[in-house]
Amino acid sequence: MTELMTEPNLANLPNDIDKVHVMLSLAGGHQCALALNSANDPLLSELFDALIKRSQNQPANRIFKIPLDEGRSAMYIPSESIVSIATSPPMQLDSTGLILKHFHNVEIPSTYALGAQYLQFDNFLSGEEHQQLLTYAISTESQFVGSTTTNNLSDYRKSKVVYSPDANVLQPLLNRIQALLPEVLPKLGLSPFNIARIDSQLTASNDGEFYKIHDDNSSPPTATRQLTYVYYFYREPKSFTGGELRMYNNKIENHYWTRGEGFTTIEPRNNSIVFFFSGYEHEVLPVNCQSKAFADSRFTINGWMSRAN
Ligand SMILES: O=C(O)CCC(=O)C(=O)O
Ligand SMILES: [Fe+2]
């Protein structure tokens, strides 16, 4: 008997941020839809495990209990009958079938590792270019608005932002970043990619402000972000402490790459730039700025290179 492969229709499923919608195609042409609360649900990695075993002609020999109707009923499926698994959002698997994360259209670094990976370059702009950005940031105080996040959680991110800074002022920085990409990408284990867009925002973090743990590409609107950059600048003498960037290590849990315990703390040095893969989890520790003066803020121009689909 031949098994007919039809494309499962996930198009009209809701696009929740954390939920993973799964469509199992089963031998005999049957399909079974389920929604998991997160990509961390062990059922998902176990289903992939069965699929991988099947692709290697190894028996998985188990029965899956698939919750239906929000757990009010269940269906039992022998592992051998799983022909394919469709997910929304897509899952990224490594060569052994570990689920890396529910990345969308990004390429996972070839060196995706347990340790946090980033690059920091000091003295990134000339003194004049650095001063120009500082003068611009301080003089546009009235254009800064309270920051938001795509998960819309309150108390998750506190800082002030200009979402569309003057393109002419950004140009020297963006030129230098683009010129450095051929060096940066291989060092981070990323291949060259077609840049569909470069976003930039200007931020000011003052006393008590922070950005809790997040990654930069796991919501539908940010799904194609591949590379994050953060350029740091502030007025000398430095009038704040804290505000370090903390990059988290990864670990494997339930066949799934997730945030590990360890981290690296990166000093937001004046006129330095940091690059990292947008899927890595990171946070900005609280800033202490006694003067509370806007001009004494920890400023950044930070943004993302998104790949073309
Ligand atoms: O300011 C920083 O050090 C990082 C900012 C950040 O993580 C973001 O805007 O997504
Ligand atoms: Fe971030």
Tab-separated table of C-alpha atoms and ligand atoms in Angstrom:
chain	number	residue	atom	x	y	z
A	1	MET	CA	0.000	0.000	0.000
A	2	THR	CA	1.332	3.467	-0.785
A	3	GLU	CA	0.856	6.241	1.713
A	4	LEU	CA	-0.461	9.409	0.150
A	5	MET	CA	1.275	12.544	1.381
A	6	THR	CA	-1.068	15.514	1.476
A	7	GLU	CA	-0.034	18.885	2.789
A	8	PRO	CA	-1.583	19.416	6.210
A	9	ASN	CA	-3.507	22.648	6.396
A	10	LEU	CA	-2.058	24.707	9.248
A	11	ALA	CA	-2.856	28.011	7.585
A	12	ASN	CA	-5.930	28.864	9.583
A	13	LEU	CA	-4.530	27.878	12.939
A	14	PRO	CA	-4.065	30.770	15.358
A	15	ASN	CA	-0.565	32.191	15.533
A	16	ASP	CA	-0.108	32.320	19.331
A	17	ILE	CA	3.343	33.236	20.496
A	18	ASP	CA	4.122	30.212	22.662
A	19	LYS	CA	1.659	27.545	21.488
A	20	VAL	CA	2.847	24.967	19.028
A	21	HIS	CA	0.235	23.550	16.675
A	22	VAL	CA	1.007	20.058	15.483
A	23	MET	CA	-0.557	17.998	12.722
A	24	LEU	CA	0.365	14.324	12.685
A	25	SER	CA	-0.048	12.482	9.412
A	26	LEU	CA	-0.675	8.833	10.063
A	27	ALA	CA	-0.448	5.699	7.975
A	28	GLY	CA	-3.650	5.186	6.033
A	29	GLY	CA	-4.040	8.904	5.266
A	30	HIS	CA	-5.419	9.918	8.671
A	31	GLN	CA	-4.484	13.128	10.383
A	32	CYS	CA	-4.536	14.221	13.976
A	33	ALA	CA	-4.202	17.834	15.181
A	34	LEU	CA	-3.036	18.852	18.611
A	35	ALA	CA	-1.983	22.070	20.310
A	36	LEU	CA	0.857	22.091	22.821
A	37	ASN	CA	1.347	24.908	25.282
A	38	SER	CA	5.002	25.216	24.459
A	39	ALA	CA	7.724	23.724	22.299
A	40	ASN	CA	9.166	22.398	25.563
A	41	ASP	CA	6.352	19.855	25.922
A	42	PRO	CA	8.171	16.485	26.099
A	43	LEU	CA	5.462	14.949	23.879
A	44	LEU	CA	6.812	16.967	20.957
A	45	SER	CA	10.383	15.728	21.308
A	46	GLU	CA	9.110	12.170	21.815
A	47	LEU	CA	7.095	12.390	18.590
A	48	PHE	CA	10.175	13.628	16.742
A	49	ASP	CA	12.174	10.857	18.325
A	50	ALA	CA	9.741	8.290	16.901
A	51	LEU	CA	9.968	9.918	13.470
A	52	ILE	CA	13.771	9.868	13.559
A	53	LYS	CA	13.803	6.207	14.614
A	54	ARG	CA	11.430	5.411	11.781
A	55	SER	CA	13.713	7.215	9.305
A	56	GLN	CA	16.577	5.045	10.546
A	57	ASN	CA	14.456	1.873	10.326
A	58	GLN	CA	14.728	1.428	14.076
A	59	PRO	CA	11.655	0.334	16.000
A	60	ALA	CA	10.340	2.862	18.514
A	61	ASN	CA	7.839	0.338	19.928
A	62	ARG	CA	5.608	2.600	21.850
A	63	ILE	CA	2.092	3.925	21.967
A	64	PHE	CA	1.568	7.670	22.100
A	65	LYS	CA	-1.282	9.107	24.094
A	66	ILE	CA	-2.430	12.180	22.205
A	67	PRO	CA	-4.653	14.536	24.228
A	68	LEU	CA	-7.796	15.571	22.356
A	69	ASP	CA	-10.509	18.050	23.175
A	70	GLU	CA	-8.324	19.860	25.754
A	71	GLY	CA	-7.571	16.622	27.560
A	72	ARG	CA	-11.185	15.433	27.871
A	73	SER	CA	-10.419	12.518	25.592
A	74	ALA	CA	-7.314	10.884	24.167
A	75	MET	CA	-6.188	8.974	21.123
A	76	TYR	CA	-3.576	6.201	21.235
A	77	ILE	CA	-1.222	5.943	18.271
A	78	PRO	CA	1.449	3.302	17.693
A	79	SER	CA	4.760	5.018	16.983
A	80	GLU	CA	5.246	3.177	13.660
A	81	SER	CA	2.128	4.805	12.205
A	82	ILE	CA	3.508	8.360	12.359
A	83	VAL	CA	4.336	9.274	8.776
A	84	SER	CA	5.083	12.974	9.187
A	85	ILE	CA	4.787	15.814	11.647
A	86	ALA	CA	3.806	19.340	10.626
A	87	THR	CA	4.311	22.131	13.141
A	88	SER	CA	3.509	25.800	13.336
A	89	PRO	CA	5.870	27.498	14.008
A	90	PRO	CA	8.494	25.337	12.305
A	91	MET	CA	10.966	23.500	14.514
A	92	GLN	CA	14.667	23.499	13.844
A	93	LEU	CA	16.284	20.113	14.390
A	94	ASP	CA	19.954	19.362	14.529
A	95	SER	CA	21.446	16.339	12.800
A	96	THR	CA	20.615	14.051	15.711
A	97	GLY	CA	17.016	15.208	15.947
A	98	LEU	CA	17.426	17.472	18.951
A	99	ILE	CA	14.951	20.313	18.810
A	100	LEU	CA	17.070	23.431	18.865
A	101	LYS	CA	14.277	25.899	19.378
A	102	HIS	CA	11.143	26.865	17.569
A	103	PHE	CA	13.060	29.141	15.254
A	104	HIS	CA	11.260	30.284	12.194
A	105	ASN	CA	13.308	31.109	9.134
A	106	VAL	CA	16.712	31.601	10.686
A	107	GLU	CA	19.802	29.506	10.232
A	108	ILE	CA	21.110	28.014	13.435
A	109	PRO	CA	24.832	28.716	13.942
A	110	SER	CA	26.889	25.678	12.997
A	111	THR	CA	28.650	26.092	16.334
A	112	TYR	CA	25.396	26.382	18.330
A	113	ALA	CA	26.939	25.571	21.620
A	114	LEU	CA	26.419	25.236	25.313
A	115	GLY	CA	28.497	28.337	25.934
A	116	ALA	CA	27.250	31.835	25.165
A	117	GLN	CA	28.739	33.095	21.934
A	118	TYR	CA	29.211	36.739	21.144
A	119	LEU	CA	31.773	39.154	19.740
A	120	GLN	CA	32.646	42.551	21.155
A	121	PHE	CA	34.702	45.162	19.295
A	122	ASP	CA	36.108	48.193	21.122
A	123	ASN	CA	36.733	51.664	19.652
A	124	PHE	CA	34.206	50.874	16.974
A	125	LEU	CA	33.552	54.385	15.625
A	126	SER	CA	35.872	57.362	15.276
A	127	GLY	CA	35.786	59.930	18.115
A	128	GLU	CA	33.870	62.290	15.860
A	129	GLU	CA	31.252	59.694	14.847
A	130	HIS	CA	30.803	58.632	18.460
A	131	GLN	CA	30.315	62.261	19.560
A	132	GLN	CA	27.807	62.845	16.758
A	133	LEU	CA	25.646	59.967	18.001
A	134	LEU	CA	25.872	61.196	21.589
A	135	THR	CA	24.893	64.746	20.614
A	136	TYR	CA	22.009	63.374	18.551
A	137	ALA	CA	20.761	61.107	21.370
A	138	ILE	CA	20.897	63.848	24.012
A	139	SER	CA	19.269	66.446	21.793
A	140	THR	CA	16.362	64.180	20.794
A	141	GLU	CA	15.234	63.464	24.364
A	142	SER	CA	11.705	64.640	23.554
A	143	GLN	CA	11.348	61.936	20.856
A	144	PHE	CA	12.013	59.034	23.238
A	145	VAL	CA	9.005	56.953	24.284
A	146	GLY	CA	8.600	54.143	26.847
A	147	SER	CA	9.828	50.819	25.441
A	148	THR	CA	7.551	47.874	24.675
A	149	THR	CA	8.115	44.185	23.914
A	150	THR	CA	6.343	41.825	21.522
A	151	ASN	CA	5.043	39.777	24.476
A	152	ASN	CA	3.484	42.980	25.890
A	153	LEU	CA	4.289	41.932	29.446
A	154	SER	CA	4.526	44.873	31.788
A	155	ASP	CA	7.647	45.150	33.927
A	156	TYR	CA	9.630	43.170	31.386
A	157	ARG	CA	11.522	45.996	29.809
A	158	LYS	CA	12.085	49.476	31.137
A	159	SER	CA	13.950	51.998	28.999
A	160	LYS	CA	13.239	54.827	26.586
A	161	VAL	CA	13.382	54.273	22.844
A	162	VAL	CA	13.331	56.085	19.528
A	163	TYR	CA	12.002	53.424	17.164
A	164	SER	CA	12.970	55.244	13.957
A	165	PRO	CA	16.129	57.247	14.519
A	166	ASP	CA	17.365	59.596	11.783
A	167	ALA	CA	18.758	57.388	8.999
A	168	ASN	CA	21.544	59.887	8.170
A	169	VAL	CA	22.836	59.822	11.723
A	170	LEU	CA	22.884	56.006	11.727
A	171	GLN	CA	24.653	55.646	8.389
A	172	PRO	CA	28.305	55.622	9.568
A	173	LEU	CA	27.474	52.954	12.150
A	174	LEU	CA	25.497	50.793	9.705
A	175	ASN	CA	28.234	51.094	7.068
A	176	ARG	CA	30.831	49.912	9.524
A	177	ILE	CA	28.630	47.031	10.700
A	178	GLN	CA	28.030	45.833	7.146
A	179	ALA	CA	31.722	46.052	6.330
A	180	LEU	CA	32.473	43.827	9.320
A	181	LEU	CA	29.871	41.120	8.564
A	182	PRO	CA	32.222	38.899	6.504
A	183	GLU	CA	34.396	38.672	9.627
A	184	VAL	CA	31.569	38.444	12.189
A	185	LEU	CA	29.333	35.785	10.642
A	186	PRO	CA	31.861	32.921	10.380
A	187	LYS	CA	33.167	33.671	13.870
A	188	LEU	CA	29.623	33.200	15.163
A	189	GLY	CA	29.137	30.041	13.103
A	190	LEU	CA	26.708	31.694	10.681
A	191	SER	CA	26.829	31.566	6.882
A	192	PRO	CA	26.428	34.676	4.772
A	193	PHE	CA	22.764	35.479	4.161
A	194	ASN	CA	20.667	37.832	2.080
A	195	ILE	CA	19.741	40.682	4.377
A	196	ALA	CA	16.058	41.435	3.907
A	197	ARG	CA	16.138	44.305	6.383
A	198	ILE	CA	18.231	45.989	9.035
A	199	ASP	CA	16.304	47.483	11.934
A	200	SER	CA	17.809	49.966	14.342
A	201	GLN	CA	16.545	51.598	17.479
A	202	LEU	CA	18.059	54.170	19.779
A	203	THR	CA	17.631	53.386	23.462
A	204	ALA	CA	18.378	55.217	26.704
A	205	SER	CA	18.448	53.298	29.984
A	206	ASN	CA	18.526	55.303	33.184
A	207	ASP	CA	18.258	54.635	36.898
A	208	GLY	CA	16.447	51.350	37.708
A	209	GLU	CA	15.862	50.421	34.045
A	210	PHE	CA	16.433	46.902	32.680
A	211	TYR	CA	15.363	44.314	30.105
A	212	LYS	CA	14.581	40.855	31.492
A	213	ILE	CA	15.564	37.535	29.885
A	214	HIS	CA	14.454	37.237	26.273
A	215	ASP	CA	15.649	36.267	22.851
A	216	ASP	CA	15.201	38.487	19.833
A	217	ASN	CA	13.491	36.229	17.303
A	218	SER	CA	10.880	33.913	18.798
A	219	SER	CA	7.694	35.846	18.061
A	220	PRO	CA	6.057	35.838	14.629
A	221	PRO	CA	6.937	39.470	13.785
A	222	THR	CA	10.616	38.962	14.717
A	223	ALA	CA	10.976	35.451	13.334
A	224	THR	CA	13.529	36.152	10.595
A	225	ARG	CA	16.018	38.056	12.767
A	226	GLN	CA	19.346	36.340	12.451
A	227	LEU	CA	21.985	38.633	13.904
A	228	THR	CA	21.672	41.114	16.785
A	229	TYR	CA	24.031	44.060	17.229
A	230	VAL	CA	24.246	46.476	20.161
A	231	TYR	CA	26.428	49.584	19.947
A	232	TYR	CA	27.055	51.190	23.370
A	233	PHE	CA	27.775	54.851	23.976
A	234	TYR	CA	27.593	57.288	26.863
A	235	ARG	CA	28.924	60.572	28.151
A	236	GLU	CA	32.273	60.615	29.966
A	237	PRO	CA	32.916	60.589	32.850
A	238	LYS	CA	30.652	57.556	33.075
A	239	SER	CA	27.775	58.347	35.441
A	240	PHE	CA	26.067	54.978	35.754
A	241	THR	CA	26.916	51.486	36.929
A	242	GLY	CA	25.230	48.174	36.070
A	243	GLY	CA	23.440	47.777	32.751
A	244	GLU	CA	25.580	44.783	31.813
A	245	LEU	CA	24.412	42.485	29.038
A	246	ARG	CA	24.081	38.931	30.306
A	247	MET	CA	24.269	36.156	27.689
A	248	TYR	CA	22.947	32.785	28.839
A	249	ASN	CA	24.442	29.392	28.149
A	250	ASN	CA	22.298	26.659	26.626
A	251	LYS	CA	21.573	23.141	27.794
A	252	ILE	CA	19.721	20.106	26.495
A	253	GLU	CA	16.515	19.084	28.262
A	254	ASN	CA	13.965	16.582	26.916
A	255	HIS	CA	15.813	16.526	23.594
A	256	TYR	CA	15.409	20.270	23.472
A	257	TRP	CA	17.942	23.079	23.561
A	258	THR	CA	16.993	25.559	26.201
A	259	ARG	CA	18.497	28.187	28.490
A	260	GLY	CA	21.217	26.799	30.735
A	261	GLU	CA	22.330	27.889	34.179
A	262	GLY	CA	25.575	29.625	33.324
A	263	PHE	CA	26.006	32.993	31.664
A	264	THR	CA	28.614	35.501	30.548
A	265	THR	CA	28.407	39.099	31.662
A	266	ILE	CA	29.352	41.682	29.062
A	267	GLU	CA	30.387	45.182	30.052
A	268	PRO	CA	28.589	47.825	27.910
A	269	ARG	CA	31.858	49.644	27.182
A	270	ASN	CA	31.715	53.096	25.651
A	271	ASN	CA	32.074	53.014	21.831
A	272	SER	CA	31.995	49.207	21.674
A	273	ILE	CA	29.679	46.934	19.699
A	274	VAL	CA	28.458	43.434	20.488
A	275	PHE	CA	27.178	40.890	17.956
A	276	PHE	CA	25.353	37.637	18.680
A	277	PHE	CA	22.894	35.183	17.140
A	278	SER	CA	19.380	36.592	17.740
A	279	GLY	CA	18.119	33.266	19.113
A	280	TYR	CA	20.357	33.286	22.189
A	281	GLU	CA	18.731	34.313	25.431
A	282	HIS	CA	20.046	37.450	27.092
A	283	GLU	CA	19.069	40.226	29.469
A	284	VAL	CA	20.078	43.734	30.473
A	285	LEU	CA	20.792	44.067	34.192
A	286	PRO	CA	19.398	47.090	36.039
A	287	VAL	CA	21.179	50.402	35.551
A	288	ASN	CA	22.080	52.593	38.526
A	289	CYS	CA	22.396	56.259	37.620
A	290	GLN	CA	22.447	58.524	40.657
A	291	SER	CA	22.064	61.817	38.784
A	292	LYS	CA	19.045	60.405	36.887
A	293	ALA	CA	19.966	62.955	34.197
A	294	PHE	CA	18.899	61.848	30.730
A	295	ALA	CA	22.308	62.840	29.315
A	296	ASP	CA	23.972	60.402	31.742
A	297	SER	CA	21.982	57.411	30.381
A	298	ARG	CA	23.371	54.185	29.042
A	299	PHE	CA	22.674	54.717	25.315
A	300	THR	CA	22.574	52.060	22.608
A	301	ILE	CA	21.862	51.820	18.959
A	302	ASN	CA	20.828	48.275	18.639
A	303	GLY	CA	19.072	46.244	16.047
A	304	TRP	CA	18.800	43.154	13.942
A	305	MET	CA	19.718	41.844	10.503
A	306	SER	CA	16.838	39.778	9.178
A	307	ARG	CA	17.308	37.170	6.519
A	308	ALA	CA	15.231	37.009	3.372
A	309	ASN	CA	12.789	34.066	3.445
B	1	LIG	O1	21.006	46.976	25.528
B	1	LIG	C1	21.461	45.832	25.456
B	1	LIG	O2	22.543	45.510	25.953
B	1	LIG	C2	20.657	44.746	24.751
B	1	LIG	C3	19.298	45.222	24.276
B	1	LIG	C4	18.429	44.098	23.854
B	1	LIG	O3	18.605	42.977	24.248
B	1	LIG	C5	17.305	44.319	22.918
B	1	LIG	O4	16.946	45.481	22.663
B	1	LIG	O5	16.748	43.322	22.411
B	2	FE	FE	17.544	41.576	22.990
